[in-house]
XYZ file of C-alpha atoms in Angstrom:
578
model
C -18.335 155.284 39.966
C -20.305 153.144 42.368
C -23.605 151.269 42.415
C -26.031 153.491 44.331
C -29.367 151.728 43.852
C -30.713 148.394 42.681
C -34.427 147.794 42.143
C -35.593 144.177 41.995
C -39.060 143.199 40.806
C -40.819 139.853 40.667
C -37.789 137.819 41.773
C -38.157 135.000 44.305
C -39.271 136.517 47.646
C -38.679 140.069 46.407
C -41.843 141.499 44.893
C -40.646 145.081 44.373
C -37.660 146.222 46.408
C -35.131 149.016 46.055
C -31.833 148.506 47.857
C -29.553 151.503 48.458
C -25.783 151.195 48.563
C -22.868 153.435 49.472
C -19.290 153.508 48.163
C -17.041 151.010 49.914
C -18.574 148.421 52.216
C -22.256 147.418 52.193
C -23.584 144.785 54.599
C -26.971 143.167 53.910
C -28.333 141.409 56.990
C -31.525 139.589 57.853
C -32.902 136.239 59.019
C -32.665 133.030 56.999
C -34.818 132.708 53.889
C -35.466 136.449 53.701
C -33.859 137.141 50.305
C -30.153 137.836 50.895
C -29.064 135.317 48.257
C -31.623 136.801 45.859
C -29.883 140.163 46.233
C -26.523 138.510 45.554
C -27.869 136.838 42.408
C -29.453 140.116 41.313
C -26.041 141.794 41.596
C -24.403 138.971 39.660
C -27.056 139.192 36.933
C -25.249 142.320 35.722
C -21.806 142.232 37.318
C -20.813 138.591 36.705
C -19.419 137.309 33.444
C -15.699 137.894 33.926
C -14.801 135.173 36.421
C -17.999 133.165 36.543
C -20.956 132.908 34.180
C -24.072 134.978 34.683
C -26.591 133.194 36.895
C -29.388 131.466 35.011
C -32.954 131.730 36.270
C -35.995 129.604 35.568
C -39.734 130.055 35.891
C -39.383 128.834 39.491
C -37.486 132.046 40.311
C -40.471 134.244 39.441
C -42.098 135.756 42.525
C -45.164 134.008 43.916
C -47.353 136.175 46.205
C -47.482 134.830 49.760
C -51.132 135.844 50.056
C -52.139 133.677 47.145
C -51.882 133.931 43.399
C -49.680 132.576 40.673
C -46.234 133.500 39.432
C -46.222 135.588 36.297
C -44.498 138.364 34.385
C -40.865 139.197 33.860
C -38.105 139.398 36.412
C -36.637 142.886 36.104
C -33.588 144.337 37.844
C -32.379 147.907 37.324
C -29.107 149.441 38.498
C -28.155 153.093 39.009
C -24.480 154.093 39.097
C -23.403 157.497 40.409
C -20.233 159.591 40.830
C -19.181 158.984 37.241
C -15.899 160.440 35.969
C -15.616 161.876 32.469
C -14.064 158.596 31.315
C -16.948 156.689 32.903
C -19.472 158.868 31.071
C -17.713 158.111 27.794
C -17.725 154.351 28.506
C -21.420 154.352 29.458
C -22.636 157.013 27.038
C -25.868 155.274 26.015
C -26.729 154.532 29.666
C -26.571 158.153 30.876
C -29.394 160.262 32.247
C -29.780 163.173 34.656
C -30.575 162.139 38.191
C -32.904 163.870 40.637
C -29.944 165.884 41.963
C -29.109 167.151 38.468
C -25.973 165.027 38.214
C -25.277 162.451 35.528
C -25.904 158.844 36.389
C -25.744 155.584 34.448
C -28.753 153.255 34.321
C -28.532 149.616 33.302
C -30.941 146.762 33.638
C -31.597 143.075 33.129
C -34.943 141.520 32.299
C -35.753 137.814 32.319
C -38.735 136.599 30.317
C -39.923 134.121 27.709
C -38.746 130.765 29.047
C -37.216 128.228 26.705
C -38.373 124.619 26.450
C -36.380 123.713 29.585
C -38.050 126.482 31.591
C -34.985 128.748 31.672
C -35.684 132.437 31.308
C -33.966 134.358 28.530
C -31.982 137.371 29.721
C -32.047 140.795 28.082
C -29.523 143.415 29.254
C -30.337 147.015 28.458
C -29.207 150.542 29.312
C -30.468 154.120 29.489
C -33.994 155.461 29.789
C -35.604 152.798 27.629
C -35.341 149.038 27.806
C -35.012 148.655 24.018
C -31.397 149.953 23.998
C -29.136 146.915 24.492
C -26.124 147.090 26.795
C -23.002 146.569 24.679
C -20.249 144.049 25.387
C -17.604 146.764 26.001
C -19.965 148.374 28.497
C -20.494 145.105 30.376
C -16.767 144.325 30.274
C -16.173 147.586 32.135
C -18.034 146.132 35.126
C -15.415 144.021 36.895
C -16.631 141.879 39.784
C -15.576 138.807 41.761
C -18.100 136.615 43.585
C -17.149 134.569 46.652
C -19.849 132.012 47.337
C -20.697 130.680 50.806
C -18.697 127.712 52.101
C -16.268 128.382 49.251
C -13.174 126.241 48.664
C -10.518 128.935 48.959
C -7.734 126.357 48.651
C -9.016 125.305 45.235
C -9.316 128.951 44.140
C -5.711 129.644 45.163
C -4.210 126.702 43.301
C -1.891 127.514 40.364
C -3.527 128.027 36.994
C -3.536 130.243 33.928
C -6.660 132.083 35.115
C -5.940 132.027 38.844
C -6.265 135.252 40.814
C -2.558 135.063 41.647
C -1.661 134.802 37.952
C -3.886 137.767 37.099
C -2.393 139.868 39.855
C 1.140 139.122 38.632
C 0.186 140.149 35.094
C -1.368 143.394 36.368
C 1.724 144.311 38.367
C 4.268 143.737 35.592
C 4.945 145.588 32.331
C 6.567 144.195 29.157
C 10.108 145.025 30.288
C 9.567 143.184 33.592
C 8.097 140.173 31.824
C 11.026 140.006 29.399
C 13.461 140.274 32.300
C 11.767 137.401 34.119
C 11.865 135.332 30.914
C 15.606 135.912 30.561
C 16.227 134.913 34.174
C 14.217 131.723 33.707
C 16.276 130.765 30.663
C 19.537 131.348 32.550
C 18.314 129.262 35.485
C 17.221 126.530 33.107
C 20.629 126.506 31.414
C 22.423 126.113 34.757
C 20.079 123.403 35.988
C 20.533 121.363 32.815
C 24.279 121.122 33.548
C 23.680 119.427 36.906
C 24.806 115.794 36.639
C 21.550 114.095 37.825
C 19.612 115.969 35.136
C 22.199 115.045 32.501
C 21.960 111.379 33.531
C 18.171 111.536 33.475
C 18.129 113.000 29.953
C 20.622 110.456 28.632
C 18.643 107.575 30.121
C 15.369 108.763 28.609
C 16.885 109.738 25.236
C 18.785 106.449 24.926
C 15.680 104.378 25.670
C 13.624 106.530 23.281
C 16.076 106.138 20.382
C 16.379 102.405 20.962
C 12.598 102.120 20.934
C 11.943 104.172 17.752
C 15.233 104.211 15.905
C 17.134 107.207 14.590
C 14.586 108.061 11.884
C 11.513 108.168 14.114
C 12.998 109.296 17.429
C 12.306 112.866 18.603
C 14.655 115.335 20.273
C 14.020 115.208 24.017
C 15.352 117.650 26.617
C 14.833 117.602 30.386
C 14.308 121.245 31.407
C 11.948 123.545 33.267
C 8.370 123.087 32.121
C 7.861 126.394 30.356
C 10.477 129.021 30.886
C 8.516 132.109 29.850
C 6.611 134.617 32.003
C 3.099 133.360 31.235
C 3.832 129.782 32.181
C 5.610 130.894 35.329
C 2.565 132.961 36.388
C 0.326 129.939 35.837
C 2.523 127.805 38.092
C 3.011 130.183 41.005
C 1.512 129.145 44.323
C 1.395 130.540 47.840
C 3.125 129.047 50.838
C 1.881 129.843 54.326
C 4.555 129.782 57.016
C 6.571 127.509 54.673
C 3.652 125.053 54.379
C 1.319 124.236 51.496
C -2.163 125.761 51.574
C -3.834 122.410 52.166
C -2.172 122.363 55.604
C -3.582 125.773 56.498
C -6.942 126.426 58.175
C -10.092 127.106 56.144
C -10.639 130.490 57.780
C -7.158 131.787 57.076
C -7.236 130.445 53.514
C -10.429 132.418 52.942
C -8.758 135.575 54.226
C -5.729 134.961 52.010
C -7.955 134.469 48.983
C -9.820 137.721 49.720
C -6.487 139.543 49.974
C -5.445 138.232 46.542
C -8.839 139.059 44.977
C -8.971 142.580 46.415
C -5.393 143.233 45.317
C -6.209 142.154 41.777
C -9.401 144.252 41.690
C -7.845 147.405 43.115
C -4.880 147.203 40.688
C -7.141 146.744 37.660
C -7.037 150.116 35.883
C -8.944 148.895 32.827
C -12.356 148.488 34.460
C -14.585 151.466 35.246
C -16.296 149.676 38.126
C -14.866 147.077 40.504
C -16.754 145.115 43.115
C -16.438 142.145 45.411
C -19.570 140.165 46.293
C -19.208 137.954 49.368
C -21.813 135.633 50.818
C -21.450 134.764 54.494
C -17.856 135.874 55.113
C -18.283 134.687 58.681
C -18.027 131.061 57.513
C -14.913 129.456 59.027
C -14.021 132.647 60.956
C -14.184 133.031 64.729
C -15.529 136.378 66.073
C -12.124 138.057 66.405
C -11.201 137.313 62.784
C -14.667 138.476 61.707
C -13.931 141.823 63.360
C -10.501 142.033 61.705
C -11.965 141.260 58.277
C -14.807 143.751 58.615
C -12.476 146.508 59.746
C -10.316 145.867 56.706
C -13.250 145.741 54.271
C -14.515 149.044 55.676
C -11.336 150.848 54.669
C -10.102 149.151 51.522
C -10.698 152.132 49.242
C -8.559 154.435 51.382
C -5.253 152.951 50.152
C -3.267 155.424 48.038
C -2.575 154.502 44.434
C -5.356 151.924 44.195
C -8.748 151.988 42.535
C -11.831 151.917 44.777
C -13.603 148.590 45.197
C -17.246 148.435 46.235
C -17.919 145.494 48.527
C -21.284 143.764 48.989
C -21.541 141.372 51.933
C -24.521 139.297 53.005
C -24.440 137.938 56.513
C -26.525 136.463 59.291
C -23.768 137.021 61.850
C -24.590 139.405 64.719
C -20.828 140.017 64.930
C -20.818 141.663 61.515
C -23.957 143.625 62.274
C -22.602 144.875 65.589
C -19.233 145.976 64.189
C -20.264 147.462 60.830
C -20.877 151.173 60.458
C -24.607 151.888 60.639
C -24.550 153.638 57.260
C -23.252 150.429 55.672
C -26.114 148.197 56.899
C -29.237 147.286 54.942
C -31.715 145.196 56.907
C -34.117 142.804 55.170
C -37.279 141.948 57.069
C -40.728 140.517 56.466
C -43.853 142.632 56.820
C -47.394 141.691 55.809
C -46.131 138.709 53.851
C -43.671 140.735 51.760
C -39.946 141.339 52.124
C -38.799 144.918 52.633
C -35.345 146.494 52.726
C -34.402 149.306 55.103
C -31.143 151.202 54.810
C -29.934 152.392 58.209
C -28.158 155.339 56.610
C -31.555 157.006 56.138
C -32.343 157.101 59.880
C -32.448 160.508 61.542
C -31.118 160.310 65.094
C -31.173 162.911 67.833
C -27.935 164.481 68.953
C -25.551 161.817 70.203
C -28.088 158.992 69.761
C -26.382 157.401 66.738
C -23.105 157.217 68.657
C -24.879 155.793 71.697
C -26.576 153.141 69.573
C -23.247 152.154 68.056
C -21.772 151.698 71.524
C -24.724 149.576 72.626
C -24.839 147.353 69.538
C -22.780 144.532 70.926
C -23.302 141.017 69.611
C -26.361 140.314 71.775
C -28.259 143.457 70.882
C -27.316 143.143 67.180
C -29.784 140.253 67.168
C -32.432 142.921 66.523
C -31.391 143.019 62.838
C -32.385 139.359 62.454
C -35.573 139.401 64.535
C -39.079 139.151 63.173
C -40.534 140.598 66.401
C -38.971 142.440 69.333
C -39.476 143.166 73.008
C -37.167 145.783 74.534
C -36.735 145.894 78.318
C -34.734 148.079 80.690
C -32.430 145.607 82.383
C -31.414 142.127 83.459
C -34.388 141.557 85.769
C -36.960 142.098 83.021
C -34.759 140.204 80.544
C -35.013 137.082 82.698
C -38.591 137.483 83.860
C -40.510 138.483 80.723
C -39.879 135.184 78.949
C -40.841 133.307 82.141
C -44.077 135.289 82.445
C -44.799 134.742 78.753
C -44.490 130.988 79.291
C -47.073 131.301 82.073
C -49.347 132.787 79.399
C -48.681 129.737 77.221
C -46.448 131.728 74.871
C -42.924 130.623 73.966
C -41.287 133.789 72.652
C -38.748 131.865 70.575
C -41.492 129.910 68.822
C -43.025 133.267 67.886
C -39.650 134.550 66.576
C -39.539 137.221 69.309
C -36.137 138.532 70.360
C -35.921 139.878 73.902
C -33.326 142.637 74.223
C -32.189 144.716 77.188
C -31.097 148.311 76.564
C -29.445 148.493 79.998
C -31.319 151.475 81.382
C -33.403 154.086 79.601
C -31.595 153.931 76.266
C -34.699 153.150 74.234
C -34.384 156.464 72.395
C -31.336 155.186 70.530
C -33.149 152.062 69.297
C -36.571 153.578 68.604
C -35.670 155.343 65.302
C -34.925 151.967 63.713
C -38.532 150.773 63.981
C -42.012 151.900 63.119
C -44.096 152.858 60.121
C -41.241 154.885 58.562
C -38.494 152.389 59.366
C -38.416 148.613 59.989
C -42.055 147.479 60.035
C -42.085 144.695 62.608
C -44.024 144.471 65.898
C -42.003 146.060 68.710
C -43.014 146.174 72.377
C -41.164 148.423 74.790
C -41.546 147.497 78.450
C -40.473 150.312 80.719
C -41.149 151.754 84.150
C -43.759 154.437 84.598
C -41.605 156.173 87.235
C -44.643 158.260 88.281
C -44.356 161.437 90.248
C -46.431 163.749 92.473
C -45.716 167.408 93.034
C -46.119 169.106 96.391
C -47.433 172.647 96.846
C -43.977 174.017 96.017
C -43.694 171.967 92.811
C -41.147 169.518 94.192
C -41.168 165.914 93.005
C -42.336 163.453 95.683
C -41.676 159.737 95.759
C -44.887 158.078 94.654
C -46.229 154.543 95.091
C -49.574 154.489 93.266
C -52.317 151.996 93.921
C -53.567 149.462 91.372
C -56.323 151.676 89.981
C -54.814 155.068 90.647
C -54.327 157.428 87.722
C -50.640 158.238 87.427
C -48.481 160.869 85.801
C -45.616 159.103 84.055
C -42.087 160.459 83.827
C -41.104 162.776 80.990
C -38.961 160.026 79.472
C -41.823 157.528 79.413
C -44.196 160.178 78.058
C -41.735 161.015 75.263
C -41.519 157.361 74.244
C -45.311 157.106 74.186
C -45.224 159.929 71.660
C -43.331 157.688 69.227
C -46.005 154.994 69.191
C -47.537 153.877 65.912
C -49.069 150.710 64.490
C -45.838 148.749 64.947
C -44.169 150.268 68.038
C -46.015 150.263 71.354
C -44.840 151.340 74.821
C -46.109 149.442 77.878
C -45.703 150.442 81.531
C -47.351 149.627 84.839
C -47.963 151.745 87.929
C -44.340 152.293 88.979
C -41.570 149.760 88.324
C -41.538 146.089 87.346
C -40.987 144.683 90.839
C -43.473 147.065 92.459
C -46.154 146.157 89.919
C -45.600 142.477 90.614
C -45.981 143.162 94.334
C -49.412 144.799 93.853
C -50.888 141.271 93.721
C -51.187 139.214 96.934
C -50.271 135.930 95.186
C -47.157 137.541 93.749
C -46.089 138.943 97.121
C -46.133 135.460 98.640
C -44.074 134.049 95.746
C -41.649 136.975 95.874
C -41.058 136.484 99.605
C -40.379 132.765 99.120
C -37.912 133.534 96.331
C -36.257 136.199 98.505
C -35.869 133.681 101.317
C -33.552 131.573 99.149
C -31.187 134.560 98.882
C -31.688 136.476 102.151
C -33.645 134.464 104.709
C -33.360 137.138 107.400
C -34.572 139.979 105.161
C -37.430 137.816 103.914
C -38.548 136.979 107.457
C -38.535 140.631 108.588
C -40.253 141.801 105.407
C -43.094 139.309 105.766
C -43.888 140.803 109.154
C -43.650 144.348 107.814
C -45.874 143.550 104.805
C -48.529 141.841 106.933
C -48.717 144.919 109.190
C -49.792 147.143 106.260
C -53.335 147.543 105.022
C -54.200 147.634 101.325
C -52.476 146.367 98.167
C -50.509 149.580 97.520
C -49.232 149.824 101.099
C -48.118 146.193 101.191
C -46.483 146.460 97.748
C -44.672 149.596 98.898
C -43.436 147.888 102.044
C -42.132 144.901 100.101
C -40.508 147.012 97.367
C -38.827 149.445 99.774
C -37.736 146.640 102.075
C -35.914 144.986 99.185
C -34.610 147.772 96.971
C -34.596 150.955 99.064
C -32.806 149.742 102.153
C -30.345 151.994 103.941
C -27.759 149.249 103.593
C -27.405 146.051 101.583
C -30.092 146.433 98.934
C -31.226 143.231 97.288
C -29.729 142.988 93.795
C -32.513 143.004 91.207
C -30.718 140.636 88.833
C -30.106 137.974 91.454
C -33.626 138.326 92.777
C -35.046 137.905 89.247
C -33.067 134.666 88.897
C -34.423 133.362 92.201
C -37.978 134.403 91.290
C -37.737 132.747 87.862
C -36.506 129.540 89.514
C -39.380 129.652 92.014
C -41.926 129.958 89.210
C -40.391 127.423 86.826
C -38.816 124.848 89.123
C -40.991 125.047 92.234
C -44.175 125.805 90.255
C -45.115 128.710 92.563
C -48.093 130.773 91.433
C -47.647 134.129 89.723
C -50.133 136.682 88.446
C -48.973 138.435 85.283
C -49.251 142.221 85.361
C -51.628 143.438 82.661
C -49.041 145.633 80.933
C -46.635 142.691 80.583
C -49.454 140.596 79.145
C -50.338 143.340 76.655
C -46.698 143.756 75.617
C -46.337 140.030 74.888
C -49.615 139.954 72.970
C -48.572 142.919 70.809
C -45.197 141.403 69.977
C -46.762 138.038 69.126
C -49.689 139.404 67.157
C -50.480 137.632 63.845
């Protein structure tokens, strides 16, 4: 069985949210202070109790509306488990109901209400269709979970002890015959050690002093031997060595990985529990990007090992590395919209043929920032990536201060990113800045190169037109007359600044182009001459990325004037809207 859904109401920043999960790995991502820890605590409200106590909540944990109002009412969390075996159905009999698909599912819940004198909320755990049926202790004991908190002390958790994960794992992997055999071996070893002369001398010294001190009547029988020579005491004293060194000499990151390996081994070998899960907050702590990738790859496939029980893993993270590497179906994105927090499961997105695979290839660490953004501007390439933030600053807008992430899709790959946003997906403001790539058809229907004037009505490319068809209240597509550089060149002030920036890279080209531009009449003709002279040369085209760097430097460092194209201005205003 696995946890398929969890609905949280009236808890911290979460007013009423349903989070969907899949078997195996689940990664919950989102910006800071969005509610990831609230989801972890909501999971622990039902699944904790074996290794750590259930979390305790107070009246301060009750949701307070951002738009005004007071906290009130109960905190309620409900859980739906699916894919139950016959044994699972027997263990959770009173929690069963028929799901929408006609299959049996188990429903449990926790409600927090009626605070005590200290302000702590009393918990009530229930099961089934009605909240008045209490969840029994055997039922709750069947939910086995381990919680790894952020910035955890893995070294402390791996130290020897009766209840250590290492001790539990050893007990799980040994039957009575094996335990008896180990006990016999310990006794034999103890017998041999006691015959070693230094131990004999030590015992005689202690015993002699003891008898002299207390006399024959009061003295006790003392023996120097192994401290506990049975299986249980051995298990409590076992420790791990790493490359022949103690754990305290090992790195924090590797100790965390070792601890996860021990925990997952113990969970997957536990045949008594009906449900097993690992809850990890910020696994990226202490791990460099390569180890993050190794860990995520392992967590993605832990239930595929033969002979082991499946373990469902819940991970919260604000690492773009995790978001870029994880399978899209495993990711749930938390985001803020209209003052409330919402959860969007990427497994529900419908992509066109090949678009999901393309998105996965493009989600490197930089572009994975989109899962943590509150607002987004997508651009085609490096030139726009450098220039849009510079132009926004000329408008008096610092994109970072407005929580806007600027992301390049490296071409016309917007169609892979678009399904993630909008009214039916992640509800945040998204501006897409693209080229119009207009066209004209001759009498034979052939496409002609077209350089429209500032006020000329244009026919945009099929790709741009298709993107415009996806617009809604959150996603808007912005384009100019032709391409970014051409639209800049439609303004006389911009042409002068562009030529000065070009002169720092290619003085000869800049000198010739100034003459060619001055010979043309009209804004469109001069813009065409400048654009073609830079980017449509027969040989040695000017590189757009390098030119964008030079132009940005001219605007920021040399304080040269620039007129912002209207479509760029509109895109920035949409992304930064209140």
